[in-house]
PDB file of C-alpha atoms in Angstrom:
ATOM      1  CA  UNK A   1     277.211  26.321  29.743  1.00 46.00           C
ATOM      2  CA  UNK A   2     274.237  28.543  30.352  1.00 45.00           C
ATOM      3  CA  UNK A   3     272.968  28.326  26.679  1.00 46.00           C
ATOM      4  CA  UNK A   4     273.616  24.273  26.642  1.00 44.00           C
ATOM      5  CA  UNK A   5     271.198  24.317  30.168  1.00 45.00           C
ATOM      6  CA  UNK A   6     268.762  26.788  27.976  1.00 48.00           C
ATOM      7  CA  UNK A   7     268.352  24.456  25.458  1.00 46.00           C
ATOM      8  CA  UNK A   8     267.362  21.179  27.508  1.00 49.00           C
ATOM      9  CA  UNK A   9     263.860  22.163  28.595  1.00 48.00           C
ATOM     10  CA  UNK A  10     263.197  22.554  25.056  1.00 51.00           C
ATOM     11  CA  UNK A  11     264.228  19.784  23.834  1.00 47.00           C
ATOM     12  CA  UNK A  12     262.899  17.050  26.650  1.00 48.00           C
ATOM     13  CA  UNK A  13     259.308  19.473  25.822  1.00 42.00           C
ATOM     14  CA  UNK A  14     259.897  18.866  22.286  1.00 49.00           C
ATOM     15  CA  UNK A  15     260.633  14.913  22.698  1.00 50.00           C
ATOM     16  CA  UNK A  16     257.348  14.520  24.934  1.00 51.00           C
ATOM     17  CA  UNK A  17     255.673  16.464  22.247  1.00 47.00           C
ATOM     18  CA  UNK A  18     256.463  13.499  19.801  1.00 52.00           C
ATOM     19  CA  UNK A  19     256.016  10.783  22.076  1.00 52.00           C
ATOM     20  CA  UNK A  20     252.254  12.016  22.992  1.00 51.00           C
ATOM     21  CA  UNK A  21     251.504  13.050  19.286  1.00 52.00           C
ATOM     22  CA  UNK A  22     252.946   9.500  18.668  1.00 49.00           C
ATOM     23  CA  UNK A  23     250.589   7.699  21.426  1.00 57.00           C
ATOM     24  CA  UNK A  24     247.484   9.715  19.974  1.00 57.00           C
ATOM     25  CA  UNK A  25     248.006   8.672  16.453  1.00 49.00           C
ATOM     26  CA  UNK A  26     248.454   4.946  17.614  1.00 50.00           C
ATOM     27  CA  UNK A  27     245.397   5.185  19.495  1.00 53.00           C
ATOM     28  CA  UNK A  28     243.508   7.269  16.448  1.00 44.00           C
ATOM     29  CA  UNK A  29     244.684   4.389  14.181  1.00 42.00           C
ATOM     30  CA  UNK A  30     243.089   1.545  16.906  1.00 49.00           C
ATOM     31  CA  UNK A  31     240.063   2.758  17.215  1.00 46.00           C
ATOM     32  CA  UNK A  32     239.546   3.622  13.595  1.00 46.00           C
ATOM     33  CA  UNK A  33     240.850  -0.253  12.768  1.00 48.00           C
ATOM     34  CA  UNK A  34     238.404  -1.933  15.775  1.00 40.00           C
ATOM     35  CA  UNK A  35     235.655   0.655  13.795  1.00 41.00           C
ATOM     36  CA  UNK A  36     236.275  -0.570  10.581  1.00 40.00           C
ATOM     37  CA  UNK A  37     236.138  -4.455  11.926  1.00 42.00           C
ATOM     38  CA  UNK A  38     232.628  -3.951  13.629  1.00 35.00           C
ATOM     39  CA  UNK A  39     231.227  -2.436  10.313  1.00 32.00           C
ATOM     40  CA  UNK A  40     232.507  -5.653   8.275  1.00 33.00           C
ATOM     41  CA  UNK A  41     230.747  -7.683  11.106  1.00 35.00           C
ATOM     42  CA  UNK A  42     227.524  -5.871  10.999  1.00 33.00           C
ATOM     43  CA  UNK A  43     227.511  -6.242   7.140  1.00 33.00           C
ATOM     44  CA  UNK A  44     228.330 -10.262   6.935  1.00 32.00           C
ATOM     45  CA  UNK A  45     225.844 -10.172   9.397  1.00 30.00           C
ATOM     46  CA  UNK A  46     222.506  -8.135   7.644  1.00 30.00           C
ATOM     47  CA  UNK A  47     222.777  -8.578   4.139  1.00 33.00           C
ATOM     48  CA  UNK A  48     219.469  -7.395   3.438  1.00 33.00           C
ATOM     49  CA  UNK A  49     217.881 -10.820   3.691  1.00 35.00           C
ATOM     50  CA  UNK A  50     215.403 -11.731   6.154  1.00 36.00           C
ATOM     51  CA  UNK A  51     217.407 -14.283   7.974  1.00 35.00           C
ATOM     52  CA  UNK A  52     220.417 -15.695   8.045  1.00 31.00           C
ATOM     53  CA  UNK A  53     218.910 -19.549   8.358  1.00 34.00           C
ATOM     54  CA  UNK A  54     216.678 -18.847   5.091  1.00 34.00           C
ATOM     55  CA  UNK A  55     219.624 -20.102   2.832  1.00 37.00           C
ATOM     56  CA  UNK A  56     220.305 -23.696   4.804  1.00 38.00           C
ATOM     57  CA  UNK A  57     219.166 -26.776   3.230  1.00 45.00           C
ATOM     58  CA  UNK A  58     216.696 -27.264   6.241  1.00 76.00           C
ATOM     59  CA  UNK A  59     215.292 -25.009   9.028  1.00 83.00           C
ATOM     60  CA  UNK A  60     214.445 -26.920  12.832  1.00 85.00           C
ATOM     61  CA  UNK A  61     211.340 -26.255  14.525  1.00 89.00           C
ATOM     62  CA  UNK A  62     209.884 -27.242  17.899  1.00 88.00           C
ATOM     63  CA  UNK A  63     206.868 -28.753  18.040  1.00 92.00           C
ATOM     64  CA  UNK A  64     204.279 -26.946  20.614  1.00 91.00           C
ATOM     65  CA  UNK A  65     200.658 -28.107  22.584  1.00 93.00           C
ATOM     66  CA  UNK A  66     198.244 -28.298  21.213  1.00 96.00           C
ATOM     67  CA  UNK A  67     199.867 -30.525  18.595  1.00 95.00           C
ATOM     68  CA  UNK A  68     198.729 -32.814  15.435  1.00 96.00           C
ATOM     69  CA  UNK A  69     196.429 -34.700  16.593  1.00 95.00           C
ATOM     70  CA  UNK A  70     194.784 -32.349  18.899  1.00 97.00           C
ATOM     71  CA  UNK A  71     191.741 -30.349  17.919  1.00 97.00           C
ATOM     72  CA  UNK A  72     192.112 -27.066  17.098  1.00 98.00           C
ATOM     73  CA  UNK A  73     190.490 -24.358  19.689  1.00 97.00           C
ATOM     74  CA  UNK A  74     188.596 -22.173  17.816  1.00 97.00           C
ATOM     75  CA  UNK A  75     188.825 -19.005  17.880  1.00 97.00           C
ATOM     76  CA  UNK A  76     187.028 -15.268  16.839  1.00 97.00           C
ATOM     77  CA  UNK A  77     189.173 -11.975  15.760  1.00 97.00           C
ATOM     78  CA  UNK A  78     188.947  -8.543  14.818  1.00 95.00           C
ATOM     79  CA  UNK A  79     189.799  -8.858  11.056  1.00 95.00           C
ATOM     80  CA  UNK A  80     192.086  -5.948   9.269  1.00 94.00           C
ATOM     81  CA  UNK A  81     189.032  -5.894   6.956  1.00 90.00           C
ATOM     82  CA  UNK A  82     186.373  -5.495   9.220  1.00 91.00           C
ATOM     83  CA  UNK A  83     183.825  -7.846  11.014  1.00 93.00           C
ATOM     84  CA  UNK A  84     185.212 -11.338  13.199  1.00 95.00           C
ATOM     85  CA  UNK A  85     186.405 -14.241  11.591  1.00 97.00           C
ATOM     86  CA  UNK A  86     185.943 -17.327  13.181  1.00 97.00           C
ATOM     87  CA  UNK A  87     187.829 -20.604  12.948  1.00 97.00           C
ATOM     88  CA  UNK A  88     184.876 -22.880  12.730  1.00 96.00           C
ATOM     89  CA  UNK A  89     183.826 -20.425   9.704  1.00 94.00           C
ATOM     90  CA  UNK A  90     186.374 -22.952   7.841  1.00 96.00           C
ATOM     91  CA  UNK A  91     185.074 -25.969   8.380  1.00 96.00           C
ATOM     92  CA  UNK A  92     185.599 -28.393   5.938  1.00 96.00           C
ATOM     93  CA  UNK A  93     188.296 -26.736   4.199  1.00 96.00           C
ATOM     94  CA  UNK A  94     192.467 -26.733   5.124  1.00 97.00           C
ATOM     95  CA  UNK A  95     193.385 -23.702   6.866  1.00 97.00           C
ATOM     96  CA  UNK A  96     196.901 -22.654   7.359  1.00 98.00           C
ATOM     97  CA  UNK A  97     197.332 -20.417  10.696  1.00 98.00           C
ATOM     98  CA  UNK A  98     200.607 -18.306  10.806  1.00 97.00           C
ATOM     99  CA  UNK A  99     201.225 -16.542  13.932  1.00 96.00           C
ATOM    100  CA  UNK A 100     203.785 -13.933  13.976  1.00 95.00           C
ATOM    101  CA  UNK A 101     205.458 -11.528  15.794  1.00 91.00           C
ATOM    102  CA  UNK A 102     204.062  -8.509  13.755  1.00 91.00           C
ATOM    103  CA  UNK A 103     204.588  -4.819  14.267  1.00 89.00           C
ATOM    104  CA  UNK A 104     208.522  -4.552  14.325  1.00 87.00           C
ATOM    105  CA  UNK A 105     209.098  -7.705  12.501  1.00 91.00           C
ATOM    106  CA  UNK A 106     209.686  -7.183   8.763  1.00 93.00           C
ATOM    107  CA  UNK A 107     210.704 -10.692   7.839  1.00 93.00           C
ATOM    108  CA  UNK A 108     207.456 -11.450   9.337  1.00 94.00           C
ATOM    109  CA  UNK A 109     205.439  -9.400   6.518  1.00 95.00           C
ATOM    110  CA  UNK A 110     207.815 -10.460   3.874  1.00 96.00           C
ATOM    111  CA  UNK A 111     206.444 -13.885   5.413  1.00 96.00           C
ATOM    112  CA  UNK A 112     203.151 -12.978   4.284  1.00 96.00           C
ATOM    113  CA  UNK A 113     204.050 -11.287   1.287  1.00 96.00           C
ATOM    114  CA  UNK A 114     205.812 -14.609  -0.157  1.00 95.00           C
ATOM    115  CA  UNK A 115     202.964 -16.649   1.412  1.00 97.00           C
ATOM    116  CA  UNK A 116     200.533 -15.072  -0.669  1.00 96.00           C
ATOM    117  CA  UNK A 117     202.968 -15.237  -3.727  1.00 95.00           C
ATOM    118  CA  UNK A 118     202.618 -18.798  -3.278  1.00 95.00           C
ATOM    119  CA  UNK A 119     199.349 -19.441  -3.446  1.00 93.00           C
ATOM    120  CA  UNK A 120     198.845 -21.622  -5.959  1.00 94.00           C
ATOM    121  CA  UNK A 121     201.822 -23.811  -4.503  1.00 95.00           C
ATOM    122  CA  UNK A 122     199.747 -23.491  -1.588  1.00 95.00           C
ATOM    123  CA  UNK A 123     196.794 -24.820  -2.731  1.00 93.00           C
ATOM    124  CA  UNK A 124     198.759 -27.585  -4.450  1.00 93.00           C
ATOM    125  CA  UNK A 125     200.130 -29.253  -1.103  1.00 94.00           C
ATOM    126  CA  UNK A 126     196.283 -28.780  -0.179  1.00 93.00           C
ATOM    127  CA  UNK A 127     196.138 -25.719   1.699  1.00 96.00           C
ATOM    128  CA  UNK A 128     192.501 -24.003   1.189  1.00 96.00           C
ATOM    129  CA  UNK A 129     192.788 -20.712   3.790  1.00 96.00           C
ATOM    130  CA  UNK A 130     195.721 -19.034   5.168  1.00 97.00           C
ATOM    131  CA  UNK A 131     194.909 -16.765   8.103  1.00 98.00           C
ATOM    132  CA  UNK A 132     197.772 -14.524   9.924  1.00 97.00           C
ATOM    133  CA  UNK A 133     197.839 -13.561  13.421  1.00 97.00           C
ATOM    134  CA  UNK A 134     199.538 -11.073  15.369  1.00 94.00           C
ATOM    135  CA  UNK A 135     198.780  -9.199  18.306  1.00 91.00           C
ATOM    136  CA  UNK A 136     198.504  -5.295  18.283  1.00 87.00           C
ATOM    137  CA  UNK A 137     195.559  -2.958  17.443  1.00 92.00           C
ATOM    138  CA  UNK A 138     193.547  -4.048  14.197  1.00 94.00           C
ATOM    139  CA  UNK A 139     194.004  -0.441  12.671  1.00 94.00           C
ATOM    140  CA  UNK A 140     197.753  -0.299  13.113  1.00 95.00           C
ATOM    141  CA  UNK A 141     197.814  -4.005  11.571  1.00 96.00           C
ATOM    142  CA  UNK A 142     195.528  -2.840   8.731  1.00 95.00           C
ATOM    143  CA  UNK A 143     197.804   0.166   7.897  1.00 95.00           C
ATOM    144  CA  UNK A 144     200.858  -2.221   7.820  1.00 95.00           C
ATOM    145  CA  UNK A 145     199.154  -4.685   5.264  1.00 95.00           C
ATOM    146  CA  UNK A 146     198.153  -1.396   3.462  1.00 96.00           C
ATOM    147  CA  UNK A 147     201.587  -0.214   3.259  1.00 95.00           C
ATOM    148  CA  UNK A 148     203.107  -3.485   2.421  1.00 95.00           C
ATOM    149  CA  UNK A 149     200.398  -4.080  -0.331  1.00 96.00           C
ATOM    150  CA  UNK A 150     199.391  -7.662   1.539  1.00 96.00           C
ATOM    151  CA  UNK A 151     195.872  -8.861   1.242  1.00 94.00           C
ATOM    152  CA  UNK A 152     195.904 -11.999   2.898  1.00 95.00           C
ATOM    153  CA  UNK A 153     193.263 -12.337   6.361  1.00 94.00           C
ATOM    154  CA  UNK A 154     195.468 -10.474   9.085  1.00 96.00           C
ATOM    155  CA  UNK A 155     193.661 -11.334  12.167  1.00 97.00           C
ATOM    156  CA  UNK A 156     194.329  -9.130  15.442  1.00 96.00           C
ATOM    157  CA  UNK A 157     194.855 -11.045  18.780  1.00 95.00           C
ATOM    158  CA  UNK A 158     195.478  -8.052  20.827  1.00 93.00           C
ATOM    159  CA  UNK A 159     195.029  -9.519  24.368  1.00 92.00           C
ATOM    160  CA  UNK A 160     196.989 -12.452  22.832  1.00 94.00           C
ATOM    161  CA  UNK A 161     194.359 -14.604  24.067  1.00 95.00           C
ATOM    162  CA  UNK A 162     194.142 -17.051  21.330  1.00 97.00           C
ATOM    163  CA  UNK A 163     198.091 -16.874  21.068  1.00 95.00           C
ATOM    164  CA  UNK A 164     198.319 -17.924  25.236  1.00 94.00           C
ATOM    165  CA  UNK A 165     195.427 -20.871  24.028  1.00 96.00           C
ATOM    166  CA  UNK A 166     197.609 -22.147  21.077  1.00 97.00           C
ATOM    167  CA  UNK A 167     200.521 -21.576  23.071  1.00 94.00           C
ATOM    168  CA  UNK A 168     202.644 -19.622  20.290  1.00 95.00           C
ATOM    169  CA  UNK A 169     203.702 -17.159  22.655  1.00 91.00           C
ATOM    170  CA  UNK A 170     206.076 -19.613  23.908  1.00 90.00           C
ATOM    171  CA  UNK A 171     208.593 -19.184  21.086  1.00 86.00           C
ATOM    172  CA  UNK A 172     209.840 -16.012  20.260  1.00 72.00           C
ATOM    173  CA  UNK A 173     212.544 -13.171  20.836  1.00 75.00           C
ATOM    174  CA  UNK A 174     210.418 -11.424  23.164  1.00 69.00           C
ATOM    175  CA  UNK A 175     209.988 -13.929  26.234  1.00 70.00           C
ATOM    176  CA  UNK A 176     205.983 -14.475  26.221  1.00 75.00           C
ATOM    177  CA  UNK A 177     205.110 -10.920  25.326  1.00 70.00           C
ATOM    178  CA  UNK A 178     204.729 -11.752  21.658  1.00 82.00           C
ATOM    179  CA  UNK A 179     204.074 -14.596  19.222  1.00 87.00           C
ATOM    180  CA  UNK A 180     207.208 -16.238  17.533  1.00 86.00           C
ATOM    181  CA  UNK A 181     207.002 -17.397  13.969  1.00 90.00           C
ATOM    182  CA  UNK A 182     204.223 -20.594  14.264  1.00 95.00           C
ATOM    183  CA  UNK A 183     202.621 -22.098  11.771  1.00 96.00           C
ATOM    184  CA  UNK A 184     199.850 -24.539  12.865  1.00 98.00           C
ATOM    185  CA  UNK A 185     197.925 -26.268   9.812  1.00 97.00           C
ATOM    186  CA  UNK A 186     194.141 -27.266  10.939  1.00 98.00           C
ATOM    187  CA  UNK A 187     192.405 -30.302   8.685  1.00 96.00           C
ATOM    188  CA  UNK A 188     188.488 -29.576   7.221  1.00 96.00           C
ATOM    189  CA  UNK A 189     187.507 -31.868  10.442  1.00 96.00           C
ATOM    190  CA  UNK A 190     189.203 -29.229  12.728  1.00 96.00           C
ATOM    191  CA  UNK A 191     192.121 -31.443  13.794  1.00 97.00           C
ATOM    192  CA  UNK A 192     195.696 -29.868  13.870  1.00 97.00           C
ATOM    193  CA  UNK A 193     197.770 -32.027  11.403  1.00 96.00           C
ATOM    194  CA  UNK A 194     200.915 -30.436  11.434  1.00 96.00           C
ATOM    195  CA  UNK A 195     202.659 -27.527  13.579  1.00 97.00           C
ATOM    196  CA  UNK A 196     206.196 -25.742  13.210  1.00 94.00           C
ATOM    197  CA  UNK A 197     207.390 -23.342  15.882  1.00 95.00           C
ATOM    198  CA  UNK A 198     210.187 -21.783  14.173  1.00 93.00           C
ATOM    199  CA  UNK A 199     210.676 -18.835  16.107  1.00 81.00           C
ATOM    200  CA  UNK A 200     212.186 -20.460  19.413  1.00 77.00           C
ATOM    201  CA  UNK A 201     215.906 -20.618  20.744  1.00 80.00           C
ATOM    202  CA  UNK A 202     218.376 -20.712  19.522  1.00 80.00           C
ATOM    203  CA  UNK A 203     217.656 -19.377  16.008  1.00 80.00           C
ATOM    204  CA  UNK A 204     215.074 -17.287  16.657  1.00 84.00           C
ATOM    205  CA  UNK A 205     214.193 -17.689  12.914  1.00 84.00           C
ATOM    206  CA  UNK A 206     211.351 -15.294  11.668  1.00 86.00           C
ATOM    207  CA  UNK A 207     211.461 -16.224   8.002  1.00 92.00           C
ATOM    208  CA  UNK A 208     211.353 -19.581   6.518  1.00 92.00           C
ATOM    209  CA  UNK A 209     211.411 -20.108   2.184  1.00 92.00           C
ATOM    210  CA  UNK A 210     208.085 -21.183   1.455  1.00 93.00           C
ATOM    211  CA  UNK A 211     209.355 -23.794  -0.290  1.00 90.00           C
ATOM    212  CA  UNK A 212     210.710 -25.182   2.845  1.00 92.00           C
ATOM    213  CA  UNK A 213     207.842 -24.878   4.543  1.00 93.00           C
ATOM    214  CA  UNK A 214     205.727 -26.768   2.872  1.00 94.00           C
ATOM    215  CA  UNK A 215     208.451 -29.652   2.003  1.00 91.00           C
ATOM    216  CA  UNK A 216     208.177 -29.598   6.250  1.00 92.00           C
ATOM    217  CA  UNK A 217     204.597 -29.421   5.990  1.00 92.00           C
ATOM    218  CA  UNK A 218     203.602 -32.292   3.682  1.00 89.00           C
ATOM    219  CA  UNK A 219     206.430 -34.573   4.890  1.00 87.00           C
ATOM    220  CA  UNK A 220     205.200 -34.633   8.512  1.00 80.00           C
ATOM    221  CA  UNK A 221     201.166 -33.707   8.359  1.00 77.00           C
ATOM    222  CA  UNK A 222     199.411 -36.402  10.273  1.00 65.00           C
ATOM    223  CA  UNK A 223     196.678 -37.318   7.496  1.00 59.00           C
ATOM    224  CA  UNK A 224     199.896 -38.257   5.015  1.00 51.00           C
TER     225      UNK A 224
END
């Protein structure tokens, strides 16, 4: 009798032994499964392209003030490559403006770096000038074209003052703090003639096909 009684403790120590071992495992193998589930979530979701809304047949936009019609404010800015540029400078010829979030936004340079791959598409649906705008110091704007390998006009709006005027502020991912992804074509007379503010809820789209931009573009410009 005394060696039966010995052995119980043992064995009701050796049988909650299992059952914890048992619980830990079940638990090891639940988080490891929710683990695996968020990584195959995270990769359908980034697939290394800038957006996912870049591979629909069409991309909405809102349509901000001042609109076509309107004339364009014009403006002066610190320019990556030194000096001011001023709106009014273009006069007379079709200048695309592309505001953009900037700094922290790389399907906003690969924007720009498809933009200026495009240029002779560009000039084809009558585009002259494109000018970019972001706010943030000129030099750290001028070291991201640099490293990028961009040369289109990167203009700096750092007190967003232009971007508050145009109103582009209004439709991003980062309340009014920062420009959205606008782009805001002005006519040789100075009259906006078409305007896409692609940036906005709920899409929050920073990269558009060129392609589809200017399908947008020439379909809806006012002097069609």
């Amino acid at each position: 009798m005394a060696s039966r009684e010995n052995r119980r403790p043992g064995t009701r120590l050796q049988s909650r032994a299992r059952s914890t071992g048992l619980r830990r495992a079940t638990m090891v193998v639940g988080i490891m499964a929710v683990a695996a589930a968020i990584l195959v979530a995270m990769d359908s979701t980034w697939n290394g392209t800038p957006t996912a809304v870049e591979d629909t047949a069409s991309v909405s936009y809102a349509v901000g003030a001042p609109g076509p019609g309107a004339e364009a404010p014009d403006f002066s800015l610190a320019s990556t490559a030194g000096g001011t540029v001023n709106l009014s400078d273009y006069r007379g010829e079709s200048v695309l403006l592309f505001f953009h979030e900037g700094i922290g936004c790389q399907p906003c340079w690969d924007q720009i770096r498809d933009l200026e791959a495009a240029q002779t598409e560009l000039q084809s649906a009558g585009v002259d000038q494109l000018l970019t705008i972001t706010s943030g110091p000129v030099d750290l704007i001028a070291q991201k074209m640099a490293d990028d390998k961009l040369t289109a006009v990167a203009l700096a709006d750092t007190r967003l003052d232009v971007s508050l005027t145009y109103q582009t502020n209004k439709y991003g991912m980062m309340g009014e703090s920062r420009n959205g992804h606008s782009f805001i074509l002005v006519g040789p007379t100075g009259e906006i003639e078409w305007r896409a503010d692609y940036g906005g809820p709920p899409n929050f789209t920073m990269y558009v096909p060129v392609d589809e931009i200017l399908t947008q573009m020439q379909a809806l410009r006012t002097d069609a």
